[in-house]
mmCIF file of C-alpha atoms in Angstrom:
data_model
loop_
_atom_site.group_PDB
_atom_site.id
_atom_site.type_symbol
_atom_site.label_atom_id
_atom_site.label_comp_id
_atom_site.label_asym_id
_atom_site.label_seq_id
_atom_site.Cartn_x
_atom_site.Cartn_y
_atom_site.Cartn_z
ATOM 1 C CA ASP A 1 54.818 61.924 59.199
ATOM 2 C CA VAL A 2 56.455 58.611 59.903
ATOM 3 C CA LYS A 3 56.812 57.921 63.549
ATOM 4 C CA VAL A 4 59.459 55.582 64.884
ATOM 5 C CA THR A 5 59.022 54.902 68.579
ATOM 6 C CA GLN A 6 61.662 53.396 70.807
ATOM 7 C CA SER A 7 60.232 51.998 74.007
ATOM 8 C CA SER A 8 62.946 53.054 76.413
ATOM 9 C CA ARG A 9 64.742 56.394 76.383
ATOM 10 C CA TYR A 10 67.236 55.552 79.125
ATOM 11 C CA LEU A 11 68.216 52.171 80.546
ATOM 12 C CA VAL A 12 70.750 51.106 83.162
ATOM 13 C CA LYS A 13 71.624 47.424 83.237
ATOM 14 C CA ARG A 14 74.222 45.238 84.920
ATOM 15 C CA THR A 15 76.860 43.167 83.174
ATOM 16 C CA GLY A 16 75.441 39.813 82.096
ATOM 17 C CA GLU A 17 71.810 40.901 82.040
ATOM 18 C CA LYS A 18 69.638 40.279 78.983
ATOM 19 C CA VAL A 19 68.461 43.518 77.413
ATOM 20 C CA PHE A 20 65.567 44.091 75.023
ATOM 21 C CA LEU A 21 65.263 47.289 73.009
ATOM 22 C CA GLU A 22 61.946 47.667 71.231
ATOM 23 C CA CYS A 23 61.191 49.744 68.155
ATOM 24 C CA VAL A 24 57.828 50.308 66.471
ATOM 25 C CA GLN A 25 57.068 52.247 63.281
ATOM 26 C CA ASP A 26 53.613 53.285 62.170
ATOM 27 C CA MET A 27 53.951 53.820 58.408
ATOM 28 C CA ASP A 28 54.127 50.310 57.019
ATOM 29 C CA HIS A 29 57.807 50.635 56.104
ATOM 30 C CA GLU A 30 59.466 47.516 54.776
ATOM 31 C CA ASN A 31 62.937 48.163 56.130
ATOM 32 C CA MET A 32 64.068 48.589 59.711
ATOM 33 C CA PHE A 33 67.519 49.118 61.161
ATOM 34 C CA TRP A 34 69.409 49.189 64.427
ATOM 35 C CA TYR A 35 72.451 51.444 64.790
ATOM 36 C CA ARG A 36 74.655 52.345 67.667
ATOM 37 C CA GLN A 37 76.289 55.741 67.957
ATOM 38 C CA ASP A 38 79.474 56.392 69.880
ATOM 39 C CA PRO A 39 81.569 59.573 70.094
ATOM 40 C CA GLY A 40 84.207 59.687 67.382
ATOM 41 C CA LEU A 41 82.888 56.542 65.711
ATOM 42 C CA GLY A 42 79.657 57.818 64.229
ATOM 43 C CA LEU A 43 76.705 55.591 63.465
ATOM 44 C CA ARG A 44 77.429 51.923 62.963
ATOM 45 C CA LEU A 45 74.898 49.439 61.618
ATOM 46 C CA ILE A 46 74.220 46.459 63.873
ATOM 47 C CA TYR A 47 71.417 44.638 62.037
ATOM 48 C CA PHE A 48 68.734 45.411 59.520
ATOM 49 C CA SER A 49 65.588 43.748 58.246
ATOM 50 C CA TYR A 50 63.907 44.157 54.872
ATOM 51 C CA ASP A 51 60.878 41.998 55.614
ATOM 52 C CA VAL A 52 59.095 40.190 58.410
ATOM 53 C CA LYS A 53 61.237 37.389 59.846
ATOM 54 C CA MET A 54 64.152 38.457 57.640
ATOM 55 C CA LYS A 55 67.324 39.826 59.170
ATOM 56 C CA GLU A 56 70.767 40.690 57.905
ATOM 57 C CA LYS A 57 73.961 41.429 59.779
ATOM 58 C CA GLY A 58 75.338 44.905 59.614
ATOM 59 C CA ASP A 59 78.891 45.959 60.356
ATOM 60 C CA ILE A 60 79.004 45.149 64.079
ATOM 61 C CA PRO A 61 76.544 42.304 64.863
ATOM 62 C CA GLU A 62 78.666 40.549 67.478
ATOM 63 C CA GLY A 63 76.955 40.363 70.841
ATOM 64 C CA TYR A 64 73.549 41.294 69.428
ATOM 65 C CA SER A 65 70.542 39.554 67.937
ATOM 66 C CA VAL A 66 67.284 40.854 66.493
ATOM 67 C CA SER A 67 63.694 39.794 66.036
ATOM 68 C CA ARG A 68 61.099 40.931 63.546
ATOM 69 C CA GLU A 69 57.898 38.963 64.035
ATOM 70 C CA LYS A 70 55.626 41.761 62.795
ATOM 71 C CA LYS A 71 56.228 44.342 60.096
ATOM 72 C CA GLU A 72 55.970 47.289 62.441
ATOM 73 C CA ARG A 73 58.211 45.980 65.228
ATOM 74 C CA PHE A 74 61.952 45.365 65.284
ATOM 75 C CA SER A 75 63.632 44.327 68.514
ATOM 76 C CA LEU A 76 67.309 44.397 69.426
ATOM 77 C CA ILE A 77 68.481 41.873 71.997
ATOM 78 C CA LEU A 78 71.669 41.879 74.009
ATOM 79 C CA GLU A 79 71.883 38.312 75.305
ATOM 80 C CA SER A 80 74.491 39.124 77.958
ATOM 81 C CA ALA A 81 75.190 42.817 78.282
ATOM 82 C CA SER A 82 78.774 43.976 78.602
ATOM 83 C CA THR A 83 80.224 47.360 79.505
ATOM 84 C CA ASN A 84 81.447 47.908 75.948
ATOM 85 C CA GLN A 85 77.815 47.890 74.833
ATOM 86 C CA THR A 86 77.179 51.122 76.693
ATOM 87 C CA SER A 87 76.019 53.387 73.887
ATOM 88 C CA MET A 88 73.184 55.289 72.220
ATOM 89 C CA TYR A 89 71.045 52.870 70.185
ATOM 90 C CA LEU A 90 69.074 54.262 67.286
ATOM 91 C CA CYS A 91 66.294 52.486 65.457
ATOM 92 C CA ALA A 92 65.330 53.600 61.960
ATOM 93 C CA SER A 93 62.848 52.607 59.301
ATOM 94 C CA SER A 94 62.743 53.278 55.584
ATOM 95 C CA LEU A 95 60.874 52.806 52.376
ATOM 96 C CA TRP A 96 62.382 52.581 48.898
ATOM 97 C CA GLU A 97 61.209 55.744 47.130
ATOM 98 C CA SER A 98 60.306 56.004 43.446
ATOM 99 C CA SER A 99 63.599 57.874 43.004
ATOM 100 C CA GLY A 100 65.411 54.701 44.010
ATOM 101 C CA ALA A 101 66.545 56.235 47.276
ATOM 102 C CA ASN A 102 66.183 54.553 50.633
ATOM 103 C CA VAL A 103 65.462 57.339 53.110
ATOM 104 C CA LEU A 104 65.922 56.646 56.817
ATOM 105 C CA THR A 105 63.724 58.010 59.601
ATOM 106 C CA PHE A 106 65.124 57.618 63.104
ATOM 107 C CA GLY A 107 63.524 57.060 66.451
ATOM 108 C CA ALA A 108 64.448 59.181 69.474
ATOM 109 C CA GLY A 109 67.154 56.773 70.594
ATOM 110 C CA SER A 110 67.751 54.605 73.642
ATOM 111 C CA ARG A 111 70.732 55.415 75.799
ATOM 112 C CA LEU A 112 71.956 52.227 77.440
ATOM 113 C CA THR A 113 74.434 52.169 80.302
ATOM 114 C CA VAL A 114 75.874 48.799 81.343
ATOM 115 C CA LEU A 115 77.507 48.776 84.787
ATOM 116 C CA GLN B 1 86.750 49.986 53.225
ATOM 117 C CA LYS B 2 84.084 52.426 52.131
ATOM 118 C CA GLU B 3 84.431 55.743 53.894
ATOM 119 C CA VAL B 4 82.715 59.075 54.321
ATOM 120 C CA GLU B 5 84.944 61.849 55.600
ATOM 121 C CA GLN B 6 83.895 65.034 57.337
ATOM 122 C CA ASN B 7 85.827 67.639 59.256
ATOM 123 C CA SER B 8 84.740 67.242 62.882
ATOM 124 C CA GLY B 9 84.851 70.981 63.587
ATOM 125 C CA PRO B 10 83.648 72.885 65.403
ATOM 126 C CA LEU B 11 82.853 75.198 62.540
ATOM 127 C CA SER B 12 81.987 78.577 64.014
ATOM 128 C CA VAL B 13 80.123 81.180 61.967
ATOM 129 C CA PRO B 14 78.458 84.438 63.000
ATOM 130 C CA GLU B 15 74.693 84.749 62.888
ATOM 131 C CA GLY B 16 73.496 85.669 59.406
ATOM 132 C CA ALA B 17 76.551 84.241 57.637
ATOM 133 C CA ILE B 18 76.727 81.265 55.264
ATOM 134 C CA ALA B 19 77.871 77.999 56.812
ATOM 135 C CA SER B 20 79.577 75.595 54.433
ATOM 136 C CA LEU B 21 79.836 71.928 55.407
ATOM 137 C CA ASN B 22 81.792 69.460 53.321
ATOM 138 C CA CYS B 23 81.921 65.709 52.872
ATOM 139 C CA THR B 24 83.935 63.353 50.677
ATOM 140 C CA TYR B 25 83.185 59.707 50.004
ATOM 141 C CA SER B 26 85.228 56.828 48.662
ATOM 142 C CA ASP B 27 82.690 54.548 46.938
ATOM 143 C CA ARG B 28 82.280 55.635 43.311
ATOM 144 C CA VAL B 29 79.038 53.670 42.879
ATOM 145 C CA SER B 30 77.293 55.702 45.571
ATOM 146 C CA GLN B 31 73.874 56.808 44.373
ATOM 147 C CA SER B 32 72.126 58.725 47.127
ATOM 148 C CA PHE B 33 73.461 61.374 49.453
ATOM 149 C CA PHE B 34 71.896 62.771 52.578
ATOM 150 C CA TRP B 35 72.464 65.414 55.197
ATOM 151 C CA TYR B 36 71.109 64.796 58.680
ATOM 152 C CA ARG B 37 71.061 67.324 61.515
ATOM 153 C CA GLN B 38 71.539 66.059 65.046
ATOM 154 C CA TYR B 39 71.047 68.228 68.102
ATOM 155 C CA SER B 40 72.902 67.235 71.240
ATOM 156 C CA GLY B 41 71.194 64.280 72.910
ATOM 157 C CA LYS B 42 68.705 63.879 70.076
ATOM 158 C CA SER B 43 68.445 61.564 67.085
ATOM 159 C CA PRO B 44 69.375 62.510 63.506
ATOM 160 C CA GLU B 45 66.731 64.168 61.356
ATOM 161 C CA LEU B 46 66.868 64.369 57.576
ATOM 162 C CA ILE B 47 67.261 67.881 56.193
ATOM 163 C CA MET B 48 68.422 67.332 52.617
ATOM 164 C CA SER B 49 68.780 64.553 50.062
ATOM 165 C CA ILE B 50 70.454 64.777 46.658
ATOM 166 C CA TYR B 51 70.780 62.172 43.951
ATOM 167 C CA SER B 52 72.213 63.883 40.871
ATOM 168 C CA ASN B 53 75.091 66.251 40.165
ATOM 169 C CA GLY B 54 74.479 69.909 40.795
ATOM 170 C CA ASP B 55 72.644 71.949 43.385
ATOM 171 C CA LYS B 56 69.410 71.324 45.229
ATOM 172 C CA GLU B 57 67.841 74.106 47.245
ATOM 173 C CA ASP B 58 65.285 73.907 50.048
ATOM 174 C CA GLY B 59 64.695 77.129 51.928
ATOM 175 C CA ARG B 60 67.946 78.253 53.543
ATOM 176 C CA PHE B 61 69.641 74.948 52.714
ATOM 177 C CA THR B 62 71.476 74.049 49.510
ATOM 178 C CA ALA B 63 73.037 70.663 48.878
ATOM 179 C CA GLN B 64 75.715 70.369 46.215
ATOM 180 C CA LEU B 65 76.895 67.127 44.630
ATOM 181 C CA ASN B 66 79.922 66.501 42.422
ATOM 182 C CA LYS B 67 80.192 62.785 41.677
ATOM 183 C CA ALA B 68 83.365 63.163 39.617
ATOM 184 C CA SER B 69 85.137 64.632 42.633
ATOM 185 C CA GLN B 70 83.223 62.421 45.086
ATOM 186 C CA TYR B 71 82.223 65.464 47.038
ATOM 187 C CA VAL B 72 78.974 66.623 48.596
ATOM 188 C CA SER B 73 78.396 69.824 50.526
ATOM 189 C CA LEU B 74 75.701 71.623 52.476
ATOM 190 C CA LEU B 75 75.319 75.389 52.536
ATOM 191 C CA ILE B 76 73.213 77.056 55.185
ATOM 192 C CA ARG B 77 72.337 80.659 54.334
ATOM 193 C CA ASP B 78 71.450 83.244 56.969
ATOM 194 C CA SER B 79 72.694 80.938 59.734
ATOM 195 C CA GLN B 80 70.771 81.103 62.994
ATOM 196 C CA PRO B 81 71.795 80.052 66.520
ATOM 197 C CA SER B 82 69.131 77.327 66.193
ATOM 198 C CA ASP B 83 71.218 75.801 63.382
ATOM 199 C CA SER B 84 73.914 74.933 65.923
ATOM 200 C CA ALA B 85 74.087 71.145 65.792
ATOM 201 C CA THR B 86 76.126 68.288 64.388
ATOM 202 C CA TYR B 87 75.571 67.653 60.683
ATOM 203 C CA LEU B 88 75.982 64.101 59.452
ATOM 204 C CA CYS B 89 76.721 63.264 55.850
ATOM 205 C CA ALA B 90 75.398 59.872 54.721
ATOM 206 C CA VAL B 91 75.964 57.949 51.512
ATOM 207 C CA ASP B 92 73.957 55.057 50.141
ATOM 208 C CA SER B 93 75.274 52.785 47.389
ATOM 209 C CA GLY B 94 71.874 51.352 46.576
ATOM 210 C CA THR B 95 72.074 48.694 49.234
ATOM 211 C CA TYR B 96 70.613 48.819 52.700
ATOM 212 C CA LYS B 97 73.877 49.922 54.216
ATOM 213 C CA TYR B 98 74.302 53.629 54.581
ATOM 214 C CA ILE B 99 77.780 54.884 55.333
ATOM 215 C CA PHE B 100 77.721 57.799 57.766
ATOM 216 C CA GLY B 101 80.425 60.353 58.369
ATOM 217 C CA THR B 102 81.257 61.157 61.969
ATOM 218 C CA GLY B 103 79.703 64.603 61.611
ATOM 219 C CA THR B 104 80.692 68.265 61.652
ATOM 220 C CA ARG B 105 79.754 70.309 64.686
ATOM 221 C CA LEU B 106 78.412 73.716 63.701
ATOM 222 C CA LYS B 107 78.265 76.634 66.122
ATOM 223 C CA VAL B 108 76.379 79.754 65.067
ATOM 224 C CA LEU B 109 77.424 82.699 67.212
ATOM 225 C CA ALA B 110 74.753 85.261 68.129
#
């Protein structure tokens, strides 16, 4: 089974701090994603990457950046955390299947609270 | 704006009954459809995928797709209290950008 590991399960940070969320997958998947999930809003895509050093903006990239220096690792960076970035952050990876489908596997999530 | 709509629930069904979860989507070019189950405080896990019109069965779960009506559903037979969770419908148009519904909360009453 694919394993997607997020380094921190719970974080509490202060406004203005720089925050790093790390994600590692162990199945050589090409694609990696960062979502945030908020009540009533569902999952929203922040950034994704389809190859090493490649990154694409999702639907809500403002206030975030990402880094993918190695295939297995995709990091989400909050340069200056704000209270409206308090959320559950979900990392996912995927592989294009022979069916043409792109099936996501999620990590356990990182719940970030910004005070 | 591409959308995926789900009734937020809660949908309450007695143990042993069939739970029926529904989802509509707006993008006609959508190609792949998924159902994820999410327990409270946990991350989503894939339970069903469907790519062509008709039914797809896997154990107690059946996914149904009707592309003409832009409608996808999930049936859970012999519902168990352990099925109580939020079920997310997700649609992929062949790009990297899934569109997720906000989920239907299912409660199976013992």
